[in-house]
C-alpha atoms as a PDB file:
ATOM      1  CA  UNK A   1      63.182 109.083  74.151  1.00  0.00           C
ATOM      2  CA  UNK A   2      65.551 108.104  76.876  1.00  0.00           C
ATOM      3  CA  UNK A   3      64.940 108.331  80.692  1.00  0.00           C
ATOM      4  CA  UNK A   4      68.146 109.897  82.610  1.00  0.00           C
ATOM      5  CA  UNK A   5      68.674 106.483  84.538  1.00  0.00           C
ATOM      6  CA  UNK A   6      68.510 104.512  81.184  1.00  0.00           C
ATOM      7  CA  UNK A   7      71.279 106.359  79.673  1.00  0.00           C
ATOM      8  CA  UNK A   8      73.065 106.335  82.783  1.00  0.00           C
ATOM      9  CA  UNK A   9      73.094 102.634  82.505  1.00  0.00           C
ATOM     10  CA  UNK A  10      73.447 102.319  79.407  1.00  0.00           C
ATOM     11  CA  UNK A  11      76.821 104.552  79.553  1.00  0.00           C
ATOM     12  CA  UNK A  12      78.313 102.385  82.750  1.00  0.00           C
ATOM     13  CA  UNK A  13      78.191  99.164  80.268  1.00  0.00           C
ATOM     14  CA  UNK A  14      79.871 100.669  77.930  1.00  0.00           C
ATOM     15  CA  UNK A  15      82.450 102.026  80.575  1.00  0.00           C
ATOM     16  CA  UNK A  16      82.600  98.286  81.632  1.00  0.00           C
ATOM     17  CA  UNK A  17      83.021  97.006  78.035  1.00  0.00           C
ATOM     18  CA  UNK A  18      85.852  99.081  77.197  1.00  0.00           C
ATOM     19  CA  UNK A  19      87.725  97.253  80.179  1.00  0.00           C
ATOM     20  CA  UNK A  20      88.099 100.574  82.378  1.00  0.00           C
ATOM     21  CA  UNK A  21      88.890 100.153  86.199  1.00  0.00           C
ATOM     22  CA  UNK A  22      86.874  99.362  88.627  1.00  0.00           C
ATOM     23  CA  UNK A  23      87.789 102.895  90.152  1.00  0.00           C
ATOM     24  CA  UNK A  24      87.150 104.353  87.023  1.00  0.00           C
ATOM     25  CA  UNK A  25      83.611 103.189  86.676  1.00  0.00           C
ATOM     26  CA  UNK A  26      82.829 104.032  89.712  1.00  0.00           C
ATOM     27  CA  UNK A  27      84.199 107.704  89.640  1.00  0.00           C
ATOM     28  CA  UNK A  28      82.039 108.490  86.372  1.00  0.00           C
ATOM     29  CA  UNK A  29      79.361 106.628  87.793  1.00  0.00           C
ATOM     30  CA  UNK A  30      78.824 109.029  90.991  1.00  0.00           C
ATOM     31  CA  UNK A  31      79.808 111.952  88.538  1.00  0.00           C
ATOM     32  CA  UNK A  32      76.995 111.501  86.434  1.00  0.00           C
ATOM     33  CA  UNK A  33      74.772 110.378  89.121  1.00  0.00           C
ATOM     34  CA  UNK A  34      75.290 113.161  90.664  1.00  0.00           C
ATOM     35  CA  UNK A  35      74.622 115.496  87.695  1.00  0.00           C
ATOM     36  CA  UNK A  36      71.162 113.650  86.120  1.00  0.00           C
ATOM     37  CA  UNK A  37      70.028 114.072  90.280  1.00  0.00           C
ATOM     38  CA  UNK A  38      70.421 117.829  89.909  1.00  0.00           C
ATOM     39  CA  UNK A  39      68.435 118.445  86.711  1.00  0.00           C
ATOM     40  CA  UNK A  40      65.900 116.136  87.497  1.00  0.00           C
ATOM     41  CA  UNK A  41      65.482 117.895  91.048  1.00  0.00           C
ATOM     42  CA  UNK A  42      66.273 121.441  90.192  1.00  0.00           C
ATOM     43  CA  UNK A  43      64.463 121.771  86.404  1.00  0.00           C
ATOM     44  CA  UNK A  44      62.323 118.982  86.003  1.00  0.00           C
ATOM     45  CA  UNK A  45      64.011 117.294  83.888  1.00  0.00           C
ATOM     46  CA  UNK A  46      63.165 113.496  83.168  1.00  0.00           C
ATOM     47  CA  UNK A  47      64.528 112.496  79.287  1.00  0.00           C
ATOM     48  CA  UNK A  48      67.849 112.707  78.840  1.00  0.00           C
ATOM     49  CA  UNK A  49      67.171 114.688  75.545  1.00  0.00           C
ATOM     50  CA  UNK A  50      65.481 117.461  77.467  1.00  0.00           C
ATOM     51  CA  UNK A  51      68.558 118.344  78.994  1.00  0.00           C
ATOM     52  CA  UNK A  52      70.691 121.388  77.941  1.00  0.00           C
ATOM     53  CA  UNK A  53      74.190 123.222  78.087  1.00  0.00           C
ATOM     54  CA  UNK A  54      72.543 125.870  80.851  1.00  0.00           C
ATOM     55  CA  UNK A  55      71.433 123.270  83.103  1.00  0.00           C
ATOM     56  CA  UNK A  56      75.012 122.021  82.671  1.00  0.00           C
ATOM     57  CA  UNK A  57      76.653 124.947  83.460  1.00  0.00           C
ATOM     58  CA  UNK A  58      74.324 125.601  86.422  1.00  0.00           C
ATOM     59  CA  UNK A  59      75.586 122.357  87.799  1.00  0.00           C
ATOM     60  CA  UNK A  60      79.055 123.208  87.882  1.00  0.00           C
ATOM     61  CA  UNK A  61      78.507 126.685  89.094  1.00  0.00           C
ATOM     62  CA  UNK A  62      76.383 124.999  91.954  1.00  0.00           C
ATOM     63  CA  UNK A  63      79.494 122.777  92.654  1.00  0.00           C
ATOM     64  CA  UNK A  64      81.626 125.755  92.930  1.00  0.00           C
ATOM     65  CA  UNK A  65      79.554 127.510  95.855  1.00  0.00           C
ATOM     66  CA  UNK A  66      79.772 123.934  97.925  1.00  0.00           C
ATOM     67  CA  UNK A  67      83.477 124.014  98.245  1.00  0.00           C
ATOM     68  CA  UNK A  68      84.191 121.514  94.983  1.00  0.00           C
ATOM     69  CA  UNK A  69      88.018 122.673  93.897  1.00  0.00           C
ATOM     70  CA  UNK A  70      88.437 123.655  90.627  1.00  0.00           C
ATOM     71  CA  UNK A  71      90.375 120.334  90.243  1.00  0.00           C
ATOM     72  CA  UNK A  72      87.129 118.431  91.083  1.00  0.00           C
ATOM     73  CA  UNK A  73      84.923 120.538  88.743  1.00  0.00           C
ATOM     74  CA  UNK A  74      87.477 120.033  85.912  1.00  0.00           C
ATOM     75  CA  UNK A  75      87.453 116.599  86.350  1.00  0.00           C
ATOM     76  CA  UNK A  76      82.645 116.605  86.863  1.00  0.00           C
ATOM     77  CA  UNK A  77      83.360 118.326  83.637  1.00  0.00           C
ATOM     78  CA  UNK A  78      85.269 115.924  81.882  1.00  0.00           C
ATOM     79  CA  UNK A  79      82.915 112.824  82.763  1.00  0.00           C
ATOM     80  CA  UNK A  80      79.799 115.006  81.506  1.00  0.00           C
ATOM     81  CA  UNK A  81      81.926 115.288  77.878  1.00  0.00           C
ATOM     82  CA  UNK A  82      82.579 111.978  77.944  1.00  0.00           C
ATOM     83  CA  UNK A  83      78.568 111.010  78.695  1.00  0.00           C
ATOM     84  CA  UNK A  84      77.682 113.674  76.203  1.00  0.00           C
ATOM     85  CA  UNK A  85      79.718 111.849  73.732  1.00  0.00           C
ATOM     86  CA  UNK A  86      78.776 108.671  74.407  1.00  0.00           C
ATOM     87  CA  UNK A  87      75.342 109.629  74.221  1.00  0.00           C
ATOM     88  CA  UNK A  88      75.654 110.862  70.641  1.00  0.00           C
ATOM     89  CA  UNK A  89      77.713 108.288  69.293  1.00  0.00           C
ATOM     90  CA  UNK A  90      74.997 106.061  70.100  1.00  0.00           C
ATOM     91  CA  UNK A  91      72.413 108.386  69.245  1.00  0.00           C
ATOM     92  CA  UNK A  92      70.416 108.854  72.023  1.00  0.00           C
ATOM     93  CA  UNK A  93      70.987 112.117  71.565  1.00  0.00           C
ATOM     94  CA  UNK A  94      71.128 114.204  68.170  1.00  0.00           C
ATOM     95  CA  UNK A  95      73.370 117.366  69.555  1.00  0.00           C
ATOM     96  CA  UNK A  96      75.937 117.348  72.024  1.00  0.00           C
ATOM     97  CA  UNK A  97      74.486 119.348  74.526  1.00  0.00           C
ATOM     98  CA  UNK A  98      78.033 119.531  76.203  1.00  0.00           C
ATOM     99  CA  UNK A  99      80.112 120.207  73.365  1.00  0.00           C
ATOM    100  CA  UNK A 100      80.348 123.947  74.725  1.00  0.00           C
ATOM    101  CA  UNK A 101      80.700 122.888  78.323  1.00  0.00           C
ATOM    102  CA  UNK A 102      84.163 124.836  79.566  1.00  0.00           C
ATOM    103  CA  UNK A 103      86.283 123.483  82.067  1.00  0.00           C
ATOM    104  CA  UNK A 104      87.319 125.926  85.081  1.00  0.00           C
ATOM    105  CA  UNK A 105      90.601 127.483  85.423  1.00  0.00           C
ATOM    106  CA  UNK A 106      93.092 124.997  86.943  1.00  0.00           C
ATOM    107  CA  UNK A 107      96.001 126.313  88.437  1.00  0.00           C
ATOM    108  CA  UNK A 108      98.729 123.705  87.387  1.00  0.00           C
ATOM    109  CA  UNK A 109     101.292 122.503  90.029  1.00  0.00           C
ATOM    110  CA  UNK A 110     105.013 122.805  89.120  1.00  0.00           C
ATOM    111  CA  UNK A 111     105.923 119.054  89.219  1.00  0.00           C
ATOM    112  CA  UNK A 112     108.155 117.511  91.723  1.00  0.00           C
ATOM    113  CA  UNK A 113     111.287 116.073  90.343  1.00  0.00           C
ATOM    114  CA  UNK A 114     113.596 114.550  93.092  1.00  0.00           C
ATOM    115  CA  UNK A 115     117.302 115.291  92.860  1.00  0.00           C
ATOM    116  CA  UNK A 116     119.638 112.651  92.569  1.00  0.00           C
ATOM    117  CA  UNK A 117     120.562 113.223  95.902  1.00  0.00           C
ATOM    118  CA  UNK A 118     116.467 112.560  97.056  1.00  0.00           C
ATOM    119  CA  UNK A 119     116.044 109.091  94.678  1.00  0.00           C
ATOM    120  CA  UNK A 120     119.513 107.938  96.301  1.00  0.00           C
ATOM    121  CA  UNK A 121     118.004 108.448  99.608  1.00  0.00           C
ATOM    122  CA  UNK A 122     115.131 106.724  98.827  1.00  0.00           C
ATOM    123  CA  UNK A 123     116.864 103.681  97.520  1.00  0.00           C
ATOM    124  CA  UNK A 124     119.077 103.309 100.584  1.00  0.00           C
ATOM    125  CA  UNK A 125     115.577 103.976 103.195  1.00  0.00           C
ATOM    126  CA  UNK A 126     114.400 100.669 100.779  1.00  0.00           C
ATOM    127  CA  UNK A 127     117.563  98.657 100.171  1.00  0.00           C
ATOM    128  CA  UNK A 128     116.425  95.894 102.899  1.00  0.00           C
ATOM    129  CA  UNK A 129     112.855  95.760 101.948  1.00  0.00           C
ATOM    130  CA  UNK A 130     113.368  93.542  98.273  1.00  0.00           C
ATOM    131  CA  UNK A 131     109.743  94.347  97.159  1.00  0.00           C
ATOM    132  CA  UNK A 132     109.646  98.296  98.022  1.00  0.00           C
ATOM    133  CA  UNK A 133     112.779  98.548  96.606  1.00  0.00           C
ATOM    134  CA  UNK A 134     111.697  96.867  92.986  1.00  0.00           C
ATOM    135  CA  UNK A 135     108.697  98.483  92.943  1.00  0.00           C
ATOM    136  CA  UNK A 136     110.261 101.968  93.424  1.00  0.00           C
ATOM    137  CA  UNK A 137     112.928 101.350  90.646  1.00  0.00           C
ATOM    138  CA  UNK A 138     110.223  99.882  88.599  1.00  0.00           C
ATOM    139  CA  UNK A 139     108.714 103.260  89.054  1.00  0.00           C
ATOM    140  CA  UNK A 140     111.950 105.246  89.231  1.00  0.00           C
ATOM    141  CA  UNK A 141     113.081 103.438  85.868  1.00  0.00           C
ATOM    142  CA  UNK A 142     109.922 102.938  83.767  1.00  0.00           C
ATOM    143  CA  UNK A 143     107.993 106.093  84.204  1.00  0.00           C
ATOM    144  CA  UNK A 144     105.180 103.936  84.759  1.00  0.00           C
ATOM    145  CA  UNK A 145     101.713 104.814  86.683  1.00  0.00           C
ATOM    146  CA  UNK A 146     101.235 103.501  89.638  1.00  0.00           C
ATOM    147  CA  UNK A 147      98.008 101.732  88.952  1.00  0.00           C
ATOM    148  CA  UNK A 148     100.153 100.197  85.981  1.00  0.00           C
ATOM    149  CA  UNK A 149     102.547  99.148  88.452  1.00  0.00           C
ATOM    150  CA  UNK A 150      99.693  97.692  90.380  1.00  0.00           C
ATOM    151  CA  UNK A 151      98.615  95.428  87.450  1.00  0.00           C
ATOM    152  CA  UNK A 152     102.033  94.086  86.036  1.00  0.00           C
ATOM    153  CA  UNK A 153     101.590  90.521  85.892  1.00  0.00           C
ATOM    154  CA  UNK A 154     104.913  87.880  85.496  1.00  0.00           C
ATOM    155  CA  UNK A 155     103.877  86.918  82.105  1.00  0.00           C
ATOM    156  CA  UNK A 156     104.389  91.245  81.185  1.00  0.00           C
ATOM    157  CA  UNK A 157     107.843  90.680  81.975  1.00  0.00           C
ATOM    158  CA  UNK A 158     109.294  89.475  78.646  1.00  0.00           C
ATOM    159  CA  UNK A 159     112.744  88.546  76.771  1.00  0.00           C
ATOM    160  CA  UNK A 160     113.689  89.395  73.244  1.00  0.00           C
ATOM    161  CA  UNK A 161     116.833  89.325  71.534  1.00  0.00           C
ATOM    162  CA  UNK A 162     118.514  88.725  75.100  1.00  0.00           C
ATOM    163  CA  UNK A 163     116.719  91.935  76.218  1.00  0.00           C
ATOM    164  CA  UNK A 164     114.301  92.175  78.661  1.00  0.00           C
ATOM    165  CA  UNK A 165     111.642  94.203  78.674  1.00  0.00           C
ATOM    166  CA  UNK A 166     108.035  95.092  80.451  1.00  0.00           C
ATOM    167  CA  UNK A 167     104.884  95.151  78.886  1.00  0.00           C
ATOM    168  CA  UNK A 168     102.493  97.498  79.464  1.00  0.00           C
ATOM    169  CA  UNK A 169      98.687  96.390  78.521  1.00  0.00           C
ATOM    170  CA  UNK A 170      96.079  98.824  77.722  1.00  0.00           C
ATOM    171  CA  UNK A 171      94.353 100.116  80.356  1.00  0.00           C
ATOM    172  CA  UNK A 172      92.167 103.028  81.567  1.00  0.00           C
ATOM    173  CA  UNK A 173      92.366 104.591  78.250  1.00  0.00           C
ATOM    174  CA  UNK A 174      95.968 104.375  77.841  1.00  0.00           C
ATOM    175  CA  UNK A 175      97.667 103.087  75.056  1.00  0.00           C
ATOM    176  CA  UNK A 176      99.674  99.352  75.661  1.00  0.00           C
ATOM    177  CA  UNK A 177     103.468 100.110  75.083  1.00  0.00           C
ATOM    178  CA  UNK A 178     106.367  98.036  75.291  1.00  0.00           C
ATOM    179  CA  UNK A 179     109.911  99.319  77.596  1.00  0.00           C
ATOM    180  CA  UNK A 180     113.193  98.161  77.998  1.00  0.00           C
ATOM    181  CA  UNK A 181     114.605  97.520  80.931  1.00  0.00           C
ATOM    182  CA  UNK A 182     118.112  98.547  82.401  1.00  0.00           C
ATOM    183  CA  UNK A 183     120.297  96.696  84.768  1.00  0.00           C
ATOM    184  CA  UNK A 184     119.130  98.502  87.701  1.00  0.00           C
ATOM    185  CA  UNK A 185     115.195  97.608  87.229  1.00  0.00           C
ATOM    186  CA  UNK A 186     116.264  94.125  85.863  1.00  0.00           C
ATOM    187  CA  UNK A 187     118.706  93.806  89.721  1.00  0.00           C
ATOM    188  CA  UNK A 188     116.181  94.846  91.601  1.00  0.00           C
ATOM    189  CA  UNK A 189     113.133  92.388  90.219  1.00  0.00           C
ATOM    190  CA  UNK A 190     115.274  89.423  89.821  1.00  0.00           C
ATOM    191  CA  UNK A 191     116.076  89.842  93.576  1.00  0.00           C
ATOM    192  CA  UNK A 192     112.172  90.281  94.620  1.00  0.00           C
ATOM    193  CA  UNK A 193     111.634  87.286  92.566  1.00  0.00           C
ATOM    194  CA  UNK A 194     113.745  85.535  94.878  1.00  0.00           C
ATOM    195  CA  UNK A 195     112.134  86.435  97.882  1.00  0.00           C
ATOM    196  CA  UNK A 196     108.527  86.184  96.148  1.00  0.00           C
ATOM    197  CA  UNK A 197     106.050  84.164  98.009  1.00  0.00           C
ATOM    198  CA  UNK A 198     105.889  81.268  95.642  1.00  0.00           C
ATOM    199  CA  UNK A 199     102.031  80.341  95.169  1.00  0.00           C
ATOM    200  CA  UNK A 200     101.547  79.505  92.099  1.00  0.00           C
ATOM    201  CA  UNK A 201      97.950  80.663  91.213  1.00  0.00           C
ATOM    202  CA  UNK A 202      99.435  84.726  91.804  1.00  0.00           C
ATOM    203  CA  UNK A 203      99.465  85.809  88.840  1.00  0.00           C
ATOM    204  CA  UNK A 204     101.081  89.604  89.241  1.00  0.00           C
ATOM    205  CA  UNK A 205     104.462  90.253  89.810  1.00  0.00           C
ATOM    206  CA  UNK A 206     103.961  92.177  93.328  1.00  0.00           C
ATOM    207  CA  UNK A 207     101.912  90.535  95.936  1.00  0.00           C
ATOM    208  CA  UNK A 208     101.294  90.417  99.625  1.00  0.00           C
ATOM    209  CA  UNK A 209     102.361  87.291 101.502  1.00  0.00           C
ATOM    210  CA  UNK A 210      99.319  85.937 100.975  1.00  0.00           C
ATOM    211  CA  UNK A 211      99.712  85.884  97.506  1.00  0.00           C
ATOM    212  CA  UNK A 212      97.175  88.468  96.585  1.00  0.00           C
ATOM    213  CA  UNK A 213      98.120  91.525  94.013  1.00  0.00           C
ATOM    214  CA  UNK A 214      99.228  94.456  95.691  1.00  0.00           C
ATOM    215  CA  UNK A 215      96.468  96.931  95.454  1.00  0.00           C
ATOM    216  CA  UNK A 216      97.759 100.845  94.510  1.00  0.00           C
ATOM    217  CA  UNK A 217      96.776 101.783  97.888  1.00  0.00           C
ATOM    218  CA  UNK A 218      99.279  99.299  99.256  1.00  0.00           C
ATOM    219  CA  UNK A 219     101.819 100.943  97.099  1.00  0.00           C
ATOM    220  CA  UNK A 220     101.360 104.524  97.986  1.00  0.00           C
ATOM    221  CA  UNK A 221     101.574 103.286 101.544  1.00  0.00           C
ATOM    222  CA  UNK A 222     104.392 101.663 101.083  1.00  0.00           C
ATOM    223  CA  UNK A 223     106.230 104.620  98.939  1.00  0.00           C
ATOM    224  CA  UNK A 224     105.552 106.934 101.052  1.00  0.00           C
ATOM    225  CA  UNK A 225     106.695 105.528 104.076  1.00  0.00           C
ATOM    226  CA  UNK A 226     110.081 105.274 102.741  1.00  0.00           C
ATOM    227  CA  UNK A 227     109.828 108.851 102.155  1.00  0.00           C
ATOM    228  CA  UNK A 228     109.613 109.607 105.086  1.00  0.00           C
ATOM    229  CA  UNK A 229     112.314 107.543 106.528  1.00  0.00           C
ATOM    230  CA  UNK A 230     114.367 109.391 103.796  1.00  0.00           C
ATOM    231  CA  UNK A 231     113.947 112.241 105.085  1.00  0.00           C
ATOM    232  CA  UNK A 232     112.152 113.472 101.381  1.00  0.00           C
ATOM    233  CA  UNK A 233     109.356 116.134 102.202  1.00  0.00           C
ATOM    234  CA  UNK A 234     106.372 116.789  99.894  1.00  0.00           C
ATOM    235  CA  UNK A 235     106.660 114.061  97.454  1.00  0.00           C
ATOM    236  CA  UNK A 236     104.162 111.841  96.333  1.00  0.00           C
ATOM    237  CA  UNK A 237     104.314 108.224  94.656  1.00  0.00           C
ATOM    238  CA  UNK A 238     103.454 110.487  91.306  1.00  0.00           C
ATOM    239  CA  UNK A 239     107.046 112.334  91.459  1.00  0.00           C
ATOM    240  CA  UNK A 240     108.969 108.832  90.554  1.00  0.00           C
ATOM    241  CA  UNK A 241     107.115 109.281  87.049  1.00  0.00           C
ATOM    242  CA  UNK A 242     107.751 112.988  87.070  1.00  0.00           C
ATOM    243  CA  UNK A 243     111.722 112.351  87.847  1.00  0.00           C
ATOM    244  CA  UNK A 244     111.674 109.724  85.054  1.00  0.00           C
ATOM    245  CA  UNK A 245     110.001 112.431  82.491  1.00  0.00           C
ATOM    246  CA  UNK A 246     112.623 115.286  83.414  1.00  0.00           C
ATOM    247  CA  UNK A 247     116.031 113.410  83.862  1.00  0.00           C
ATOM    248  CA  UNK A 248     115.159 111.920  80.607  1.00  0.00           C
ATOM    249  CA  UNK A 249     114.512 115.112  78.528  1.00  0.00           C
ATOM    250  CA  UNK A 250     117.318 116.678  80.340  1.00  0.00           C
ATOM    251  CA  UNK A 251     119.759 114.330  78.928  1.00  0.00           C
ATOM    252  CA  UNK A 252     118.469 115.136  75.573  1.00  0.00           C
ATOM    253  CA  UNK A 253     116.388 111.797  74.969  1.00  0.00           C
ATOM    254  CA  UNK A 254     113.881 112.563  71.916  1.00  0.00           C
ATOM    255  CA  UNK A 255     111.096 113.891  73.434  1.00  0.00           C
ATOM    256  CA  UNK A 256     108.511 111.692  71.343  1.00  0.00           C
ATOM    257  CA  UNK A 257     110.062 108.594  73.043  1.00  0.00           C
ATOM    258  CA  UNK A 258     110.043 109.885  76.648  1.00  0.00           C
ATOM    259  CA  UNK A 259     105.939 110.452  75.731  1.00  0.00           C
ATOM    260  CA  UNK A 260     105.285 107.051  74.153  1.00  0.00           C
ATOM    261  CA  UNK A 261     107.138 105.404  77.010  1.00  0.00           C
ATOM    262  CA  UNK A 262     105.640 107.197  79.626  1.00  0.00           C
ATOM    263  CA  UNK A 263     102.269 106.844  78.175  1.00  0.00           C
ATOM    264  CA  UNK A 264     101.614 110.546  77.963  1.00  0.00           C
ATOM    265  CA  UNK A 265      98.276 110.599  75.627  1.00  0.00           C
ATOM    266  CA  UNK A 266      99.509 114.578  74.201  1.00  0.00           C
ATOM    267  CA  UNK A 267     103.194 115.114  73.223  1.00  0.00           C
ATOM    268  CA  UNK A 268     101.957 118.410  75.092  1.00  0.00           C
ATOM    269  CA  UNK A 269     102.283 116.307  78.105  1.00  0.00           C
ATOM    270  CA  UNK A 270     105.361 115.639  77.829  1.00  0.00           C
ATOM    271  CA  UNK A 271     106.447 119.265  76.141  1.00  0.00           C
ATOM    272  CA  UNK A 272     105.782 121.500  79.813  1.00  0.00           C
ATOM    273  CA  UNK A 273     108.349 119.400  81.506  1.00  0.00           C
ATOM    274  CA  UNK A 274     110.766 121.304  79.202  1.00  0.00           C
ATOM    275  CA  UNK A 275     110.428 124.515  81.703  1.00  0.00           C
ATOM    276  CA  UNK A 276     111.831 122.655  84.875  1.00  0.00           C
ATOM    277  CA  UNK A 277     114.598 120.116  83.225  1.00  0.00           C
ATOM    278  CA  UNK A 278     117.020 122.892  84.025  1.00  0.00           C
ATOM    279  CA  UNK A 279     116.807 121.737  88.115  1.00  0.00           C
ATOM    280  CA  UNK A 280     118.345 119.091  86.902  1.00  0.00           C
ATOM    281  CA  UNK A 281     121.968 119.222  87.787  1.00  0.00           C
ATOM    282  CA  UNK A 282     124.646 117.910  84.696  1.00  0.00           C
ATOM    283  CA  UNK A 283     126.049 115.449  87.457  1.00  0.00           C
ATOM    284  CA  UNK A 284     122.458 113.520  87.313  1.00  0.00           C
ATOM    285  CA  UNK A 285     121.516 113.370  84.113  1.00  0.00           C
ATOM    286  CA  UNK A 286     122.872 109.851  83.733  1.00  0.00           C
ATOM    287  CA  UNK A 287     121.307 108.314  86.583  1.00  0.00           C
ATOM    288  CA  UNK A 288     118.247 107.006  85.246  1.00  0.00           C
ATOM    289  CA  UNK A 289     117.461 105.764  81.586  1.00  0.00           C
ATOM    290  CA  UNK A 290     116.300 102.763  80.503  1.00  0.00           C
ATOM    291  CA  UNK A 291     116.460 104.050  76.776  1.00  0.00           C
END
């Protein structure tokens, strides 16, 4: 039998082997830390096998009554599947204990999807700034993630058939994928490229002047302090990618492209932006597209 902190172990390698972030490991890390400290503390529990779905689901409902969001539960809950799974899959475990584990209800936010009238204005706060403003068509263009963004070396962007194009490695779980790239993102990171620190040992396209990658935090900074010079209120570095998903769909782009480009892991993703294309206005719908 297996003792809680040898499966804990045990399931960070395998985090690490599959090549997840740094965050990532981390954030199941402390989840499951967290959750093996409760049932040891609270029922006694020492082998991993001894555990079972009750003691789960008295660990979320503990989390509820210390001011955890739903959010936050949903996402305790999600790591303990993903332990549970991994434990089974390598049998340490013969049952998934977790397997009936349900996940809160999480009230889902209506995305933000700028106007054309809000990306404009952020292009213009941005136009001096060469980086900013590649990294937020990048964004704006792409539908790419942020932490994506974050870890787009030069080498990802690529030429075929007179066509250039970003590549996307796998990452975090996410399936690698391949995107054109229009004029405007092409513009916009030729002209960074020009102003680019040149050190040659930077590997990734956007970098400090140092020459060290620009971390996400860096980005969101960055982003959002050109929102607010804009004059854009309650948007987040996430609402490029949204903007990308809707304008596309709205112009009637097949909506199993617009999810493999974006990266969406469930065409169901992709299928609830369907309910809020209709904000966007017939005069926008052929501002963005890289397709």
């Amino acid at each position: 039998m297996t003792e809680l902190k040898t499966a804990q172990e045990k399931f960070i390698e395998h985090l690490q082997e599959l090549g997840r972030s740094k965050s990532t490991v981390v954030a199941y890390s402390k989840d499951i830390e967290q959750l093996l400290e409760y049932v040891q503390q609270a029922h006694q529990v020492q082998m991993i096998t001894n555990i079972e779905l009750t003691h789960l689901e008295a660990f979320m409902d503990k989390l509820s009554t210390e001011d955890y969001t739903p959010k936050s539960i949903s996402r305790k809950t999600n790591s303990t599947k993903t332990f549970f799974r991994f434990l089974v899959d390598n049998e340490l475990i013969a049952h998934n204990t977790a397997d009936k584990l349900k996940h809160p209800q999480v009230e889902i936010k209506e995305p933000r999807i700028l106007s054309r009238l809000e990306y404009g204005a952020l292009r213009d706060a941005a136009k001096n700034d060469s980086r900013a403003f590649a990294v937020i068509e990048v964004l704006l263009q792409t539908g790419a993630r942020i932490s994506e963004l974050a870890n787009i070396k030069l080498d990802h962007i690529i030429e075929d058939n007179n066509k250039k194009q970003l590549h996307i490695p796998k990452r975090d779980g996410y399936a690698e994928r391949t995107i054109l790239l229009n004029k405007a993102a092409i513009s916009a990171i030729e002209d960074y490229l020009n102003e680019r620190p040149q050190i040659e040992e930077s590997k990734h396209l956007f970098i400090t002047k140092t020459g060290r990658p620009l971390l996400v935090r860096n980005i969101r900074a960055t982003i959002t302090r050109y929102f607010k010079l804009a004059g854009i209120e309650n948007a987040k570095v996430n609402d490029l990618r949204h903007t990308f998903v809707a304008h596309h769909l709205a112009q009637g782009t097949n909506m199993i492209t617009v999810s493999k480009i974006a990266g969406h892991k469930r065409i169901s993703t992709t299928e609830r932006y369907l309910q809020y294309i209709d904000k966007v206005s017939s005069d926008e719908k052929t501002e963005l597209g890289v397709l």
